[in-house]
Amino acid sequence: MAHPPDFPCAGDAAIRRFLNIFLCLALFLPFAAQAADERIPRPPELQRDVDFWIRVYSEISTSEGFLHDERDLSLVYRTLKFTRDVQPRERRDAVTAEREKIEAMLKRLAAGATDLSDDEMKLAAMFGPEATPARYVEASRQVRFQLGQSDRFREGLERSGIWEAHIAQTFANLGLPPELAALPHVESSFDPAAYSKVGAAGLWQFMPGTGRRYLRVNAAVDERLDPFRATEAAAQLLDFNYRFLDNWPLALTAYNHGAAGMRRARDSMGTDNIATIVRKYKSASFGFASRNFYVSFLAALTLDRNPEKYFGNLKRNPQMVFTEVEMPAYVPLAALQRTLQIDKALLIALNPALRPPVWSGSQFVPKGYRLRLPVEAKSWTVVSLAQRLDPMDQYVNQPRERSYRAKSGDTLATVARRNGVSIKVLASLNGMEADEALRSRQTLRLPGVPATRMAGAKSEAAVVATAPVASVSETLAEQRAETLAVEKQQKKNPQPVTASEARAESPSLVPDGAVASTSESIDYAIGADNSIRVAAEETLGHYAQWLNIPTSRLRTLNRLGAGAAVPLGRRLKLDFSTTPREQFDSRRREFHDSLQAAFFAGHRILGTRVYVTRQGDSLWGVSQRQGGLPAWLLLHYNPDIDFNALRAGLEIVIPRVEAQPAT
């Protein structure tokens, strides 16, 4: 019998330590993997749906599409192929014709026809012998077209390398599952310039209203288009969804359907099981896109984790390396270029959040904006930039935009001369040709007047007298004209740039519909008994106005005495005898949208912290103690806390809010 060689004692100890570590890892890793799987589960009941989206993302391109059953995604009736140059109308017509053929065959099967064609027999075989006439009728109403995405998905895999390190670090900082990094495959195919037809933009497809909660979104800056800032915002939103729902499949679906919508689905079904909700939950707003959001994410994650299996060899783009410097003041672009000595095209590539008015010179690069520069410019700091810039080019406060209303007989030339502006600059700023005629009372934009110069500059009176438009060069005006020409050309020849937009453009039997307000936590649902839950800032007067009835009617209906307040969160019965429910709902949402829009026009959320309540605290008291935060914002982050009966020791999530200037 062979014996192992003898080892010195120190070696024995080292080997034992190694074996212990190895055994610990062997025991621990399966549990770690299991924990990760539990956070992002793959329910076996949804695997057929995941497989469908894997096929959409890897087998068929945007020149192809599936005709399939909307509910049972394993039923793919036909694969349609189109030429690259096919026009949308031609494609719609072709899809409609094929869909109608399938619908007709399903109706014949439902009617019990016996003289079946070969295609009809193949169709019957797909359903199996247990199919009933009712099932065929149902299927005839659920034929849907889905455009392929394999070419876009492959491009997205290659692009993802640019931002994957930043996404991973950002998500790790908040303790989010690393798997969530695959979400942009579903949202935008990792296209940072993606726009959807409903107004969503960027890598993470933020709607404007949701974007303004976490990002600068205004005429000068749209950080939804900055993949780095948008990633940080998406992490906050996903973290909020999870805090709100305590379940990652629901939190992910809430990215599309809204947090309040998913809570309503969970409460309606009495479960947080995503498979049950996907299969059985019925709601007018929970359509095809929301129902398929989680399974399409699982499909995208599958491909992202094993791309070679589905796409062969591909090379992800290298990580973007850069440096950032915070803007010390409002600065014209031309002054920045002179100081930094950096090519404008490079600045544009590095700073996609800056909008055309900044590049044209009609808006300044705003104070506080984190200007991205090539890595070799890493020596720049906010202090050194402020020192090197000409004081005459720095404005402490935001420039005030000017306008002029044209009078009879005015031309661009006379208006330009009267306001100290070159004709080219004025025409470019208003998207006009230099010789274009003016309409009577037409409002023209004029370059902004700086409100306050940095210390050491001339007085404001002198600034106004010298007309600051000198910093807006004619070259920049010409570039603005070029930008406008490109925008006009894009409008003439729109192209789908995201997976969601491609679906919206496709001639679907059941359209995906508008994207939800993804960060909304208010439950606007009207109960079967015509009652609603009272939300922050709402009064009986509001309800009476939205319903076109006297307040006394609501008091009588709810047995409220004269002057009695309506407690926050209480259910209140309404009278819809004079106003339809849909109209009331619309007016109510508009009210809250306006409140939130007004607040987020000047503020954005940077993160959260925890506040522990004290004896005697109230909603108003906590709000004031936290710098006057709106009550609705505190409720947004704490939907399960009863602010009518606060007790000491409760942990309340407080959003960290930063004031930001509006343009």
XYZ file of C-alpha atoms in Angstrom:
663
model
C 0.000 0.000 0.000
C 1.462 3.346 -0.978
C 1.879 5.936 1.760
C 1.740 9.682 1.285
C 5.043 11.485 1.744
C 5.849 12.945 5.128
C 5.435 16.742 5.484
C 6.975 18.963 8.102
C 4.645 20.132 10.882
C 4.440 23.679 9.540
C 3.444 22.264 6.181
C 0.818 20.080 7.814
C -0.681 23.135 9.511
C -0.696 25.086 6.257
C -2.413 22.259 4.423
C -4.987 21.904 7.175
C -5.719 25.641 6.985
C -6.065 25.404 3.216
C -8.395 22.402 3.482
C -10.518 24.182 6.099
C -10.831 27.249 3.893
C -11.637 25.094 0.877
C -14.299 23.149 2.778
C -15.845 26.357 4.130
C -16.018 27.817 0.640
C -17.448 24.589 -0.741
C -20.141 24.664 1.909
C -20.800 28.407 1.704
C -20.891 29.038 -2.039
C -23.991 26.915 -2.746
C -25.816 28.835 -0.007
C -24.633 32.155 -1.455
C -25.828 31.118 -4.909
C -29.107 29.947 -3.423
C -29.533 33.305 -1.637
C -28.973 35.135 -4.923
C -31.469 32.861 -6.679
C -34.026 33.501 -3.935
C -33.736 37.268 -4.450
C -34.257 36.966 -8.209
C -36.288 33.734 -8.478
C -37.026 31.880 -11.714
C -40.455 30.293 -11.158
C -40.810 27.104 -13.236
C -44.384 28.143 -14.103
C -42.995 31.145 -16.021
C -40.237 29.332 -17.909
C -42.224 29.120 -21.162
C -42.556 32.927 -21.081
C -38.837 33.339 -20.406
C -38.060 30.980 -23.305
C -40.255 33.066 -25.613
C -38.315 36.236 -24.801
C -35.002 34.421 -25.169
C -36.103 33.603 -28.715
C -37.175 37.211 -29.353
C -33.840 38.515 -28.072
C -31.585 35.944 -29.732
C -33.284 34.207 -32.705
C -35.103 36.895 -34.702
C -33.916 40.344 -35.706
C -35.819 43.583 -36.212
C -36.471 42.389 -39.778
C -38.520 39.483 -38.405
C -41.313 38.846 -35.955
C -43.519 36.257 -34.270
C -47.273 35.932 -34.527
C -48.153 34.341 -31.192
C -50.775 33.889 -28.514
C -50.760 36.877 -26.172
C -51.331 34.775 -23.040
C -49.694 31.436 -23.833
C -46.301 32.483 -25.194
C -45.422 28.885 -26.052
C -47.880 29.164 -28.953
C -45.878 30.790 -31.751
C -47.970 30.419 -34.881
C -45.707 31.890 -37.521
C -42.406 33.655 -38.061
C -42.671 36.575 -40.480
C -39.675 37.945 -42.357
C -39.383 41.394 -43.924
C -36.877 43.101 -46.154
C -34.598 45.652 -44.525
C -36.148 48.532 -46.447
C -39.787 47.638 -45.744
C -41.929 50.624 -44.822
C -43.899 50.502 -41.523
C -47.233 50.614 -43.375
C -46.253 47.700 -45.617
C -45.194 45.692 -42.607
C -48.433 46.480 -40.771
C -50.443 45.363 -43.782
C -48.481 42.108 -44.061
C -48.886 41.372 -40.351
C -52.592 42.165 -40.455
C -53.139 39.814 -43.394
C -51.289 36.932 -41.704
C -52.972 37.550 -38.376
C -56.423 37.486 -39.984
C -55.610 34.152 -41.642
C -54.704 32.638 -38.260
C -57.804 34.111 -36.621
C -60.001 32.633 -39.373
C -58.443 29.173 -38.944
C -58.940 29.303 -35.165
C -62.589 30.253 -35.642
C -63.084 27.293 -38.015
C -61.573 24.983 -35.396
C -63.897 26.485 -32.791
C -66.878 25.819 -35.079
C -65.915 22.143 -35.327
C -64.965 22.136 -39.023
C -63.864 18.706 -40.286
C -62.510 19.569 -43.747
C -59.287 20.966 -42.329
C -56.405 22.222 -44.429
C -52.831 21.203 -43.661
C -52.252 24.538 -41.879
C -55.394 24.076 -39.791
C -54.365 20.562 -38.802
C -50.938 21.861 -37.730
C -52.670 24.568 -35.734
C -54.944 22.041 -34.024
C -51.921 19.894 -33.168
C -50.349 22.870 -31.362
C -53.342 23.038 -29.008
C -53.651 19.282 -28.529
C -56.727 17.051 -28.350
C -57.944 18.627 -25.099
C -58.602 22.026 -26.733
C -62.236 23.118 -26.527
C -64.224 25.380 -28.863
C -64.089 28.050 -26.142
C -60.283 27.852 -26.080
C -60.106 28.326 -29.855
C -62.444 31.326 -29.658
C -60.294 32.800 -26.893
C -57.131 32.206 -28.932
C -58.640 33.893 -31.993
C -58.896 37.089 -29.910
C -55.328 36.869 -28.623
C -53.172 36.741 -31.762
C -50.332 39.226 -31.301
C -47.257 40.295 -33.269
C -43.845 40.695 -31.641
C -40.923 42.271 -33.467
C -37.543 40.563 -33.057
C -34.655 42.154 -31.168
C -31.585 39.954 -31.713
C -29.570 42.559 -33.623
C -30.286 45.237 -31.024
C -29.575 42.863 -28.163
C -26.175 41.923 -29.587
C -25.320 45.612 -30.046
C -26.455 46.230 -26.479
C -24.193 43.477 -25.162
C -21.248 45.085 -26.898
C -22.127 48.588 -25.646
C -22.733 47.454 -22.071
C -19.010 47.152 -21.379
C -18.741 50.947 -21.339
C -20.868 51.275 -18.186
C -20.916 47.823 -16.538
C -18.270 48.694 -13.924
C -20.121 51.860 -12.878
C -23.460 50.039 -12.748
C -21.972 47.231 -10.645
C -20.370 49.655 -8.176
C -23.483 51.837 -7.919
C -25.743 48.869 -7.226
C -23.280 47.377 -4.740
C -23.209 50.659 -2.813
C -26.966 50.338 -2.200
C -26.888 46.591 -1.621
C -28.917 45.849 -4.753
C -28.715 42.431 -6.451
C -26.022 42.528 -9.162
C -28.438 40.788 -11.554
C -30.348 44.078 -11.907
C -27.528 45.345 -14.122
C -29.179 43.462 -17.020
C -32.283 45.674 -16.901
C -31.114 48.165 -19.591
C -31.212 45.301 -22.110
C -34.981 45.330 -21.670
C -35.357 49.083 -21.402
C -33.055 50.454 -24.099
C -30.701 47.797 -25.465
C -28.029 49.830 -23.628
C -28.579 52.764 -25.983
C -27.917 55.959 -23.955
C -29.626 58.119 -26.588
C -32.804 56.021 -26.715
C -36.147 57.814 -26.810
C -39.534 56.118 -26.653
C -42.689 57.460 -28.225
C -44.210 58.079 -24.799
C -41.352 60.335 -23.684
C -39.019 57.960 -21.829
C -35.337 58.621 -22.439
C -31.870 57.242 -21.929
C -30.256 53.987 -20.863
C -32.798 53.486 -18.061
C -35.800 54.970 -19.915
C -36.889 57.489 -17.310
C -40.086 59.389 -17.938
C -39.657 63.179 -17.435
C -41.706 63.319 -14.231
C -39.890 60.401 -12.623
C -36.523 61.611 -13.868
C -36.947 65.001 -12.197
C -37.145 63.296 -8.792
C -33.521 62.214 -9.013
C -31.967 64.092 -11.946
C -31.683 67.475 -13.591
C -34.204 67.568 -16.418
C -34.641 71.022 -17.928
C -33.913 73.068 -21.026
C -30.142 73.062 -20.439
C -29.537 69.623 -18.898
C -31.301 66.279 -19.254
C -29.416 63.816 -17.084
C -31.688 60.994 -18.213
C -29.353 60.911 -21.230
C -26.230 60.623 -19.066
C -25.738 56.875 -18.441
C -23.726 57.500 -15.262
C -26.151 59.896 -13.559
C -29.160 57.903 -14.807
C -27.670 54.703 -13.361
C -27.448 56.361 -9.947
C -31.077 57.467 -10.286
C -32.212 53.997 -11.394
C -30.501 52.480 -8.356
C -32.438 54.850 -6.090
C -35.715 54.039 -7.813
C -35.163 50.284 -7.648
C -34.163 50.595 -3.996
C -37.366 52.553 -3.310
C -39.483 49.960 -5.113
C -37.954 47.208 -3.005
C -38.479 49.123 0.253
C -42.091 49.645 -0.810
C -42.789 46.039 -1.888
C -40.154 43.911 -0.086
C -39.963 41.561 -3.074
C -37.590 41.869 -6.030
C -39.838 40.421 -8.770
C -42.533 42.921 -7.769
C -40.001 45.742 -7.416
C -38.680 45.064 -10.913
C -42.185 44.933 -12.392
C -42.922 48.203 -10.587
C -40.209 49.785 -12.752
C -42.747 49.461 -15.554
C -46.110 49.341 -13.757
C -45.475 51.632 -10.789
C -44.967 50.809 -7.131
C -48.559 51.619 -6.173
C -49.831 49.508 -9.068
C -47.834 46.479 -7.956
C -48.930 46.886 -4.347
C -52.521 46.951 -5.597
C -51.855 43.757 -7.592
C -50.307 42.055 -4.556
C -53.154 43.075 -2.252
C -55.795 42.124 -4.823
C -54.332 38.631 -5.291
C -53.445 38.132 -1.633
C -49.914 37.037 -2.553
C -46.558 38.423 -3.605
C -45.865 35.409 -5.817
C -44.916 36.855 -9.191
C -46.061 33.764 -11.115
C -49.554 33.979 -9.629
C -49.777 37.701 -10.356
C -48.516 37.324 -13.937
C -50.911 34.462 -14.663
C -54.056 35.550 -12.823
C -54.063 39.277 -12.012
C -56.424 41.250 -14.210
C -56.444 45.019 -14.461
C -56.981 47.446 -17.316
C -53.551 48.955 -16.658
C -51.721 45.627 -16.181
C -51.292 44.944 -19.863
C -48.924 42.894 -21.984
C -45.843 44.995 -21.193
C -46.320 44.900 -17.409
C -47.258 41.216 -17.432
C -44.096 40.352 -19.364
C -41.655 42.739 -17.734
C -40.182 40.299 -15.219
C -39.974 37.340 -17.600
C -38.342 39.467 -20.302
C -35.841 40.626 -17.670
C -35.052 36.988 -16.777
C -34.529 36.268 -20.473
C -32.200 39.255 -20.814
C -30.290 38.132 -17.724
C -29.900 34.635 -19.219
C -28.370 36.039 -22.393
C -26.225 38.572 -20.551
C -24.707 35.828 -18.373
C -23.944 33.498 -21.296
C -23.688 35.628 -24.454
C -21.395 33.286 -26.376
C -24.013 30.534 -26.268
C -26.507 32.708 -28.113
C -24.371 35.122 -30.159
C -21.001 33.447 -30.594
C -17.888 35.534 -30.094
C -18.482 39.175 -29.318
C -16.370 41.881 -27.750
C -17.783 44.279 -25.193
C -16.708 47.890 -25.608
C -14.022 49.023 -23.160
C -14.951 50.884 -20.014
C -15.170 54.670 -20.407
C -12.457 56.473 -18.468
C -12.826 60.170 -17.666
C -12.583 62.815 -14.967
C -15.223 65.232 -13.717
C -15.126 68.808 -12.471
C -18.035 70.616 -10.870
C -18.957 73.890 -12.519
C -18.243 76.800 -10.128
C -20.728 79.117 -11.841
C -22.879 79.538 -14.940
C -20.422 79.684 -17.839
C -20.847 80.153 -21.614
C -19.599 77.188 -23.605
C -17.239 79.349 -25.647
C -15.502 80.501 -22.451
C -15.126 76.908 -21.267
C -13.588 75.860 -24.549
C -11.093 78.721 -24.399
C -10.098 77.842 -20.838
C -10.024 74.055 -21.076
C -8.572 73.879 -24.594
C -10.690 70.788 -25.292
C -12.309 70.039 -28.626
C -16.050 70.712 -28.671
C -16.849 67.384 -30.335
C -15.103 65.580 -27.453
C -17.041 67.610 -24.886
C -20.297 66.713 -26.641
C -19.393 63.010 -26.628
C -18.503 63.075 -22.929
C -21.497 65.165 -21.823
C -24.663 63.832 -23.476
C -26.808 65.410 -20.733
C -26.122 68.924 -22.023
C -28.861 69.896 -24.450
C -28.620 71.665 -27.838
C -29.257 75.163 -26.347
C -26.006 74.803 -24.364
C -24.017 73.723 -27.416
C -25.527 76.558 -29.462
C -24.669 79.100 -26.784
C -28.225 80.180 -25.985
C -27.996 78.496 -22.545
C -24.978 78.451 -20.234
C -23.394 75.335 -18.757
C -25.128 75.471 -15.364
C -23.567 75.962 -11.970
C -23.093 72.671 -10.105
C -23.113 70.556 -13.273
C -20.428 67.853 -13.150
C -18.634 68.468 -16.437
C -17.032 65.314 -17.775
C -13.541 65.715 -19.247
C -10.967 63.372 -20.790
C -8.860 61.631 -18.173
C -5.748 63.618 -19.122
C -7.555 66.741 -17.826
C -7.737 65.293 -14.309
C -5.753 68.217 -12.865
C -8.816 70.471 -13.177
C -10.745 71.145 -9.960
C -13.673 73.394 -9.172
C -11.207 75.863 -7.615
C -8.692 75.850 -10.457
C -11.452 76.202 -13.033
C -12.928 79.204 -11.204
C -9.461 80.766 -11.001
C -8.641 80.246 -14.686
C -11.970 81.393 -16.098
C -12.305 85.075 -16.919
C -14.493 86.626 -14.166
C -16.523 88.271 -16.936
C -17.528 84.789 -18.130
C -18.807 83.561 -14.755
C -22.301 84.186 -13.491
C -23.234 83.418 -9.902
C -26.970 83.192 -10.542
C -28.795 81.675 -13.441
C -29.061 83.907 -16.519
C -32.517 85.362 -16.979
C -33.939 84.424 -20.354
C -35.391 87.295 -22.383
C -38.127 87.378 -24.963
C -39.548 89.875 -27.443
C -43.058 90.022 -28.918
C -42.966 91.083 -32.561
C -44.904 94.156 -33.672
C -46.378 94.948 -37.049
C -43.607 95.684 -39.531
C -40.891 93.925 -37.499
C -38.345 91.720 -39.237
C -35.607 89.547 -37.805
C -33.122 92.217 -38.850
C -34.888 95.059 -37.005
C -35.444 92.941 -33.874
C -31.818 91.802 -33.902
C -30.570 95.383 -34.291
C -32.906 96.711 -31.554
C -31.704 94.046 -29.071
C -28.018 93.982 -29.924
C -28.141 90.479 -31.388
C -26.742 89.219 -34.662
C -29.361 88.038 -37.168
C -27.768 84.582 -37.364
C -27.849 84.161 -33.575
C -31.466 85.330 -33.344
C -32.577 83.061 -36.210
C -30.722 80.074 -34.779
C -32.106 80.608 -31.282
C -35.664 80.531 -32.651
C -35.208 77.778 -35.231
C -35.827 80.130 -38.148
C -34.182 81.060 -41.416
C -32.433 84.456 -41.478
C -34.848 85.815 -44.090
C -37.998 84.238 -42.612
C -40.941 86.613 -42.086
C -42.310 87.286 -38.605
C -45.933 86.924 -37.559
C -47.601 89.761 -35.697
C -47.246 89.219 -31.896
C -44.870 86.289 -32.461
C -42.736 85.708 -29.342
C -39.004 85.466 -30.009
C -36.387 84.126 -27.621
C -33.415 86.385 -26.938
C -30.076 85.414 -25.382
C -30.200 85.520 -21.567
C -28.975 88.414 -19.452
C -26.754 87.284 -16.583
C -28.261 88.185 -13.211
C -25.014 88.544 -11.219
C -21.369 88.388 -12.282
C -18.648 86.796 -10.181
C -16.706 89.096 -7.844
C -14.447 91.502 -9.689
C -16.693 91.795 -12.753
C -18.423 94.946 -13.980
C -21.686 96.090 -12.462
C -24.922 94.526 -13.688
C -25.941 97.798 -15.321
C -22.758 97.718 -17.343
C -23.339 94.086 -18.237
C -26.764 94.846 -19.643
C -25.466 97.828 -21.530
C -22.713 95.825 -23.200
C -25.153 93.070 -24.353
C -23.660 89.706 -23.307
C -24.520 88.135 -26.654
C -20.959 88.720 -27.720
C -20.111 85.387 -26.081
C -22.536 83.627 -28.441
C -20.494 83.303 -31.586
C -21.853 83.066 -35.096
C -20.085 79.722 -35.430
C -22.142 78.352 -32.562
C -25.255 79.785 -34.182
C -24.451 77.928 -37.374
C -23.944 74.722 -35.400
C -27.326 75.263 -33.762
C -28.845 75.593 -37.229
C -27.180 72.315 -38.190
C -28.623 70.683 -35.068
C -32.099 71.875 -35.995
C -31.671 70.511 -39.507
C -30.664 67.113 -38.112
C -33.652 67.115 -35.752
C -36.005 67.909 -38.635
C -34.501 65.097 -40.699
C -34.930 62.644 -37.805
C -38.576 63.615 -37.507
C -39.054 62.842 -41.207
C -37.417 59.427 -40.888
C -38.062 58.139 -37.355
C -36.360 54.881 -36.440
C -37.165 52.640 -33.474
C -34.224 52.900 -31.120
C -35.324 50.772 -28.169
C -36.947 47.424 -27.604
C -40.010 49.112 -26.097
C -40.296 51.543 -28.997
C -39.954 48.739 -31.527
C -42.856 46.976 -29.862
C -44.876 50.183 -29.874
C -44.173 50.664 -33.582
C -45.069 47.078 -34.426
C -48.667 46.464 -35.544
C -49.602 44.685 -32.322
C -53.108 43.477 -31.742
C -52.806 44.589 -28.110
C -50.657 47.747 -27.861
C -48.297 48.036 -24.929
C -49.678 51.438 -23.944
C -47.995 54.228 -22.017
C -45.259 53.616 -19.497
C -46.411 54.053 -15.894
C -45.209 56.857 -13.647
C -42.639 54.503 -12.243
C -41.984 56.168 -8.899
C -45.596 56.857 -7.951
C -46.702 55.435 -4.585
C -50.135 57.059 -4.262
C -52.951 54.575 -4.738
C -55.564 56.378 -6.828
C -57.823 53.328 -7.034
C -61.562 53.944 -6.647
C -63.207 51.107 -4.746
C -66.261 49.176 -5.833
C -68.195 51.125 -3.169
C -67.121 54.440 -4.820
C -64.637 55.198 -2.043
C -61.043 56.417 -2.160
C -58.236 56.666 0.371
C -57.511 60.277 1.379
C -54.037 61.359 0.233
C -51.820 64.192 1.499
C -52.838 67.747 0.551
C -56.386 66.670 -0.353
C -59.446 68.318 1.225
C -63.229 67.953 0.975
C -63.171 71.138 -1.074
C -60.911 69.478 -3.642
C -63.192 66.462 -3.920
C -66.286 68.645 -4.249
C -64.622 70.691 -6.987
C -63.458 67.601 -8.905
C -66.947 66.065 -8.601
C -68.916 69.267 -9.312
C -71.007 68.804 -6.164
C -71.364 70.818 -2.914
C -69.106 69.945 0.003
C -72.200 69.390 2.151
C -73.096 66.372 0.003
C -69.774 64.715 0.897
C -70.229 65.538 4.592
C -73.675 63.957 4.584
C -72.492 60.904 2.638
C -69.641 60.310 5.103
C -71.428 61.472 8.281
C -68.954 64.267 8.878
C -69.948 67.185 11.072
C -69.507 70.801 10.005
C -65.824 71.724 10.160
C -64.684 68.145 10.751
C -61.395 67.359 9.017
C -60.871 64.235 6.943
C -58.064 62.122 8.451
C -55.200 61.231 6.175
C -55.511 57.654 4.913
C -59.213 57.310 5.752
C -61.535 55.859 3.140
C -64.031 58.430 1.920
C -67.190 57.736 -0.093
C -67.774 59.863 -3.184
C -70.791 60.783 -5.283
C -70.283 60.251 -9.023
C -73.801 61.297 -10.034
C -72.588 64.388 -11.923
C -69.007 63.463 -12.858
C -67.716 60.168 -14.337
C -65.202 58.246 -12.252
C -62.590 58.555 -15.016
C -62.891 62.363 -15.062
C -62.575 62.593 -11.272
C -59.532 60.315 -11.405
C -57.951 62.479 -14.105
C -58.499 65.705 -12.150
C -57.107 64.161 -8.995
C -53.979 62.921 -10.746
C -53.444 66.309 -12.395
C -53.594 67.948 -8.969
C -50.893 65.679 -7.552
C -48.822 65.849 -10.726
C -48.784 69.646 -10.493
C -47.764 69.556 -6.813
C -44.916 67.188 -7.544
C -43.825 68.966 -10.714
C -43.618 72.286 -8.840
C -41.471 70.750 -6.107
C -39.142 68.786 -8.357
C -38.632 71.769 -10.639
C -36.348 73.063 -7.896
C -35.329 69.949 -5.954
C -33.994 66.460 -6.527
C -33.519 63.422 -4.310
C -29.958 62.345 -3.567
C -30.686 59.379 -1.310
C -32.322 58.569 2.018
C -31.588 58.453 5.740
C -33.492 57.256 8.805
C -35.164 59.453 11.430
C -36.337 57.973 14.754
C -39.560 59.584 15.972
C -39.830 61.320 19.326
C -42.703 61.625 21.760
C -45.278 64.064 20.400
C -44.102 63.918 16.770
C -46.672 64.469 14.032
C -46.551 64.476 10.257
C -46.370 68.275 10.232
C -43.743 68.324 12.967
C -41.504 65.777 11.250
C -41.922 67.632 7.969
C -40.817 70.933 9.528
C -37.962 69.337 11.450
C -36.655 67.949 8.148
C -36.456 71.337 6.482
C -40.066 71.687 5.404
C -40.313 68.557 3.270
C -43.771 68.191 1.669
C -46.065 65.805 3.532
C -46.768 63.865 0.334
C -43.039 63.198 -0.113
C -42.693 61.792 3.416
C -45.738 59.588 2.799
C -44.246 58.480 -0.516
C -41.249 57.006 1.327
C -43.260 55.691 4.290
C -46.507 54.240 2.926
C -46.988 51.798 5.812
C -46.652 54.299 8.654
C -49.813 55.752 10.205
C -48.897 59.401 10.655
C -52.191 59.981 12.462
C -50.873 58.004 15.429
C -47.092 58.313 15.588
C -45.353 56.849 18.603
C -41.806 57.359 19.797
C -39.137 55.054 18.412
C -40.524 54.530 14.897
C -37.979 54.602 12.075
C -39.036 56.917 9.260
C -37.230 57.046 5.926
C -36.318 60.645 5.092
C -35.355 61.561 1.520
C -32.197 63.647 1.275
C -33.221 66.545 -0.935
C -30.989 69.017 -2.745
C -32.218 72.334 -4.087
C -31.391 72.804 -7.750
C -31.873 75.834 -9.972
C -34.507 75.770 -12.689
C -33.700 77.038 -16.150
